[in-house]
PDB file of C-alpha atoms in Angstrom:
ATOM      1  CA  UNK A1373      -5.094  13.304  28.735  1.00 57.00           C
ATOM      2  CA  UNK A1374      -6.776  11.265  25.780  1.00 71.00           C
ATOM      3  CA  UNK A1375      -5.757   7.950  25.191  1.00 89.00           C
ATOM      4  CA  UNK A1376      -4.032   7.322  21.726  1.00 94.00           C
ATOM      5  CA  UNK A1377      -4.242   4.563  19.359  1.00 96.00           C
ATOM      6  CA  UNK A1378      -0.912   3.140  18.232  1.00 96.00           C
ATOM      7  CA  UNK A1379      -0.491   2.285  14.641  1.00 96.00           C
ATOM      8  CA  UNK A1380       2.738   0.392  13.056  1.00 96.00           C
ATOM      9  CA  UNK A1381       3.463   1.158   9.631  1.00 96.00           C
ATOM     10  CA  UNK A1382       4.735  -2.770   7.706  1.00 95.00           C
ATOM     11  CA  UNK A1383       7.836  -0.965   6.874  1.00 95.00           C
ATOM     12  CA  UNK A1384       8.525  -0.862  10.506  1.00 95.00           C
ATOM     13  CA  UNK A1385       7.594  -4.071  11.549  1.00 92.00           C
ATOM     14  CA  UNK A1386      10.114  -5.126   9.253  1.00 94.00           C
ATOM     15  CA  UNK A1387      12.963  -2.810  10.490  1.00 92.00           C
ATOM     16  CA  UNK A1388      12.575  -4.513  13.940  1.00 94.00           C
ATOM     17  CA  UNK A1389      13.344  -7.814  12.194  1.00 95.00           C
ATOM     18  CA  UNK A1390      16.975  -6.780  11.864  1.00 93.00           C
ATOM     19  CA  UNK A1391      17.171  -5.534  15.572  1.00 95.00           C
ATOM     20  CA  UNK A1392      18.310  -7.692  18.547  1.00 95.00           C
ATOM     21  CA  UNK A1393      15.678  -9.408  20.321  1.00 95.00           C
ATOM     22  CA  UNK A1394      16.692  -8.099  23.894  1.00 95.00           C
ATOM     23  CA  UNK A1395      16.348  -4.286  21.875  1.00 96.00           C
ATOM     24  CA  UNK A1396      13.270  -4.999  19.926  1.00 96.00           C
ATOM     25  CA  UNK A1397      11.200  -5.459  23.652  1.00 96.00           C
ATOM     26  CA  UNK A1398      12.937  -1.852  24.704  1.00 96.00           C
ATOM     27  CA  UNK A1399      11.673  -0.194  21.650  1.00 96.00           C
ATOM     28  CA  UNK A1400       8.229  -1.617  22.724  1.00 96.00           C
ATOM     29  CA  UNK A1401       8.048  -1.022  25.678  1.00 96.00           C
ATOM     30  CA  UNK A1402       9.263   2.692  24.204  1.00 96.00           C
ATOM     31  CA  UNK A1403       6.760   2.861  22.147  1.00 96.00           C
ATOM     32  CA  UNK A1404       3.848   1.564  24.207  1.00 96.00           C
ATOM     33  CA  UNK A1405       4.025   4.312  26.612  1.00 95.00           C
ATOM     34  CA  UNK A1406       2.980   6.876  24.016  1.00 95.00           C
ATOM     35  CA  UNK A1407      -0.936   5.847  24.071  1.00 95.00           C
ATOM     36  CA  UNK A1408      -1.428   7.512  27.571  1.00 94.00           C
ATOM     37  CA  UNK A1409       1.726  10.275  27.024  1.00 94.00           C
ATOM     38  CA  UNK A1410       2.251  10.863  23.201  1.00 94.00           C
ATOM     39  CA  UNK A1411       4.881  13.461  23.954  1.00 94.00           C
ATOM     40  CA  UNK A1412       6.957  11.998  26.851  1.00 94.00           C
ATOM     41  CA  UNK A1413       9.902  13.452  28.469  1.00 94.00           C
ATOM     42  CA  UNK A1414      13.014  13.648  26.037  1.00 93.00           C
ATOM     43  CA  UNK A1415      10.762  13.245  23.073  1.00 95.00           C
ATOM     44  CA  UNK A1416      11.624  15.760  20.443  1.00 96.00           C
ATOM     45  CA  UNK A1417      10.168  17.341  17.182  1.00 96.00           C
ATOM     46  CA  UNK A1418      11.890  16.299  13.964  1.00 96.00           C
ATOM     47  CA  UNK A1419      12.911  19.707  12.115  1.00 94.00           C
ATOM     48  CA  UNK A1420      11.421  19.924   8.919  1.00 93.00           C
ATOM     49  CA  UNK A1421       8.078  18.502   9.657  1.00 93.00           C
ATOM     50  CA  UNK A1422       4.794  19.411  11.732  1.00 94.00           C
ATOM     51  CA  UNK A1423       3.570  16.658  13.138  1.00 96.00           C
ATOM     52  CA  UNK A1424       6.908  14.093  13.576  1.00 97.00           C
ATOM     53  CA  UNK A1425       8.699  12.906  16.529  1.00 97.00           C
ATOM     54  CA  UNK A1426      11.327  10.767  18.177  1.00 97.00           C
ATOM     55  CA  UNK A1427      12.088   8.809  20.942  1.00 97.00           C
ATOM     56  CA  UNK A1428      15.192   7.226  22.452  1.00 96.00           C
ATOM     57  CA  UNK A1429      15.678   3.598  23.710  1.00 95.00           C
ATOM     58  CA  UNK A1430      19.339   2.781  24.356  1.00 93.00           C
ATOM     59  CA  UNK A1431      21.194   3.325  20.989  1.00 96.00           C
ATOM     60  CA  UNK A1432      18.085   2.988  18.822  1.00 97.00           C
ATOM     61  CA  UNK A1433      15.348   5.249  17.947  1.00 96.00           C
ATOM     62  CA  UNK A1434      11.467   5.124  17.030  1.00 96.00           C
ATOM     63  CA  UNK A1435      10.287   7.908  15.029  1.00 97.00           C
ATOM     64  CA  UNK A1436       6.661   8.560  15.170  1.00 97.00           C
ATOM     65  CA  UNK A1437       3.756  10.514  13.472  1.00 97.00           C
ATOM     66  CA  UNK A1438       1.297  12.010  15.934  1.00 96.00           C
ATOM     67  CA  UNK A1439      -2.028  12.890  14.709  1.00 95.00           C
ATOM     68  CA  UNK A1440      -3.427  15.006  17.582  1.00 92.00           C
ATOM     69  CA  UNK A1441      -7.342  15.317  15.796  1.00 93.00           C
ATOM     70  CA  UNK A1442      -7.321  11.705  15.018  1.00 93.00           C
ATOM     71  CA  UNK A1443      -5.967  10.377  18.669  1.00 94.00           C
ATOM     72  CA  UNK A1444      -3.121   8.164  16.834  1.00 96.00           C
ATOM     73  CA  UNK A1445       0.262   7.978  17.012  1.00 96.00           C
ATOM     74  CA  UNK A1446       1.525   6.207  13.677  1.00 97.00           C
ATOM     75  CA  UNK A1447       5.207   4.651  14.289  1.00 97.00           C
ATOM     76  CA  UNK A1448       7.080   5.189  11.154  1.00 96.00           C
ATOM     77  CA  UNK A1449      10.554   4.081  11.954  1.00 96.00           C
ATOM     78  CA  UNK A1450      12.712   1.792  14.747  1.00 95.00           C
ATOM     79  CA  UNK A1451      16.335   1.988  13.633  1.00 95.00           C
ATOM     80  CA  UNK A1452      19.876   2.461  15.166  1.00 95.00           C
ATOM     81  CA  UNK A1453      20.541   5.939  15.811  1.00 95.00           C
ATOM     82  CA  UNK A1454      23.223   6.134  13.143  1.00 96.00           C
ATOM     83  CA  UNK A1455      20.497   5.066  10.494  1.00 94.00           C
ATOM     84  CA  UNK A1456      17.175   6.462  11.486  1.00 92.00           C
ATOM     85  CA  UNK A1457      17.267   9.497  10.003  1.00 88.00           C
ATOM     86  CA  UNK A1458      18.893   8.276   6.412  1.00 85.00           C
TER      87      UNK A1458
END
């Protein structure tokens, strides 16, 4: 499979400001698997949109863009479960 370029919006950089350290390297590490798998095991497809996904890590989530014709996956969101989807 086609590697994919990773792409952080600012607005999430700063979400993972506000996230324990110890979680923020999960999330990462998450997150870093999706340039060689962009659609890993457990992933799932937000409802209500084409192209938007999630991913679990612990109690927190990363909610991602993937643009299949491009090769990127943009990561829109890292928040506790309870707020990611606000």
């Amino acid at each position: 499979m086609a590697s994919f370029n990773l792409e952080w919006r600012a607005s999430t950089t700063k979400d993972l400001r506000h996230i324990p350290r110890e979680q923020v390297a999960r999330i990462v590490a998450e997150v870093a698997k999706l340039a060689e798998e962009p659609l890993p095991h457990g992933s799932q497809k937000l409802t209500g949109s084409e192209r938007t996904y999630r991913i679990r890590a612990g109690d927190y989530r990363a909610v991602y863009e993937l643009r299949r014709d491009a090769n990127v996956s943009e990561i829109q969101r890292g928040r506790h479960r309870k707020d990611v989807y606000r």
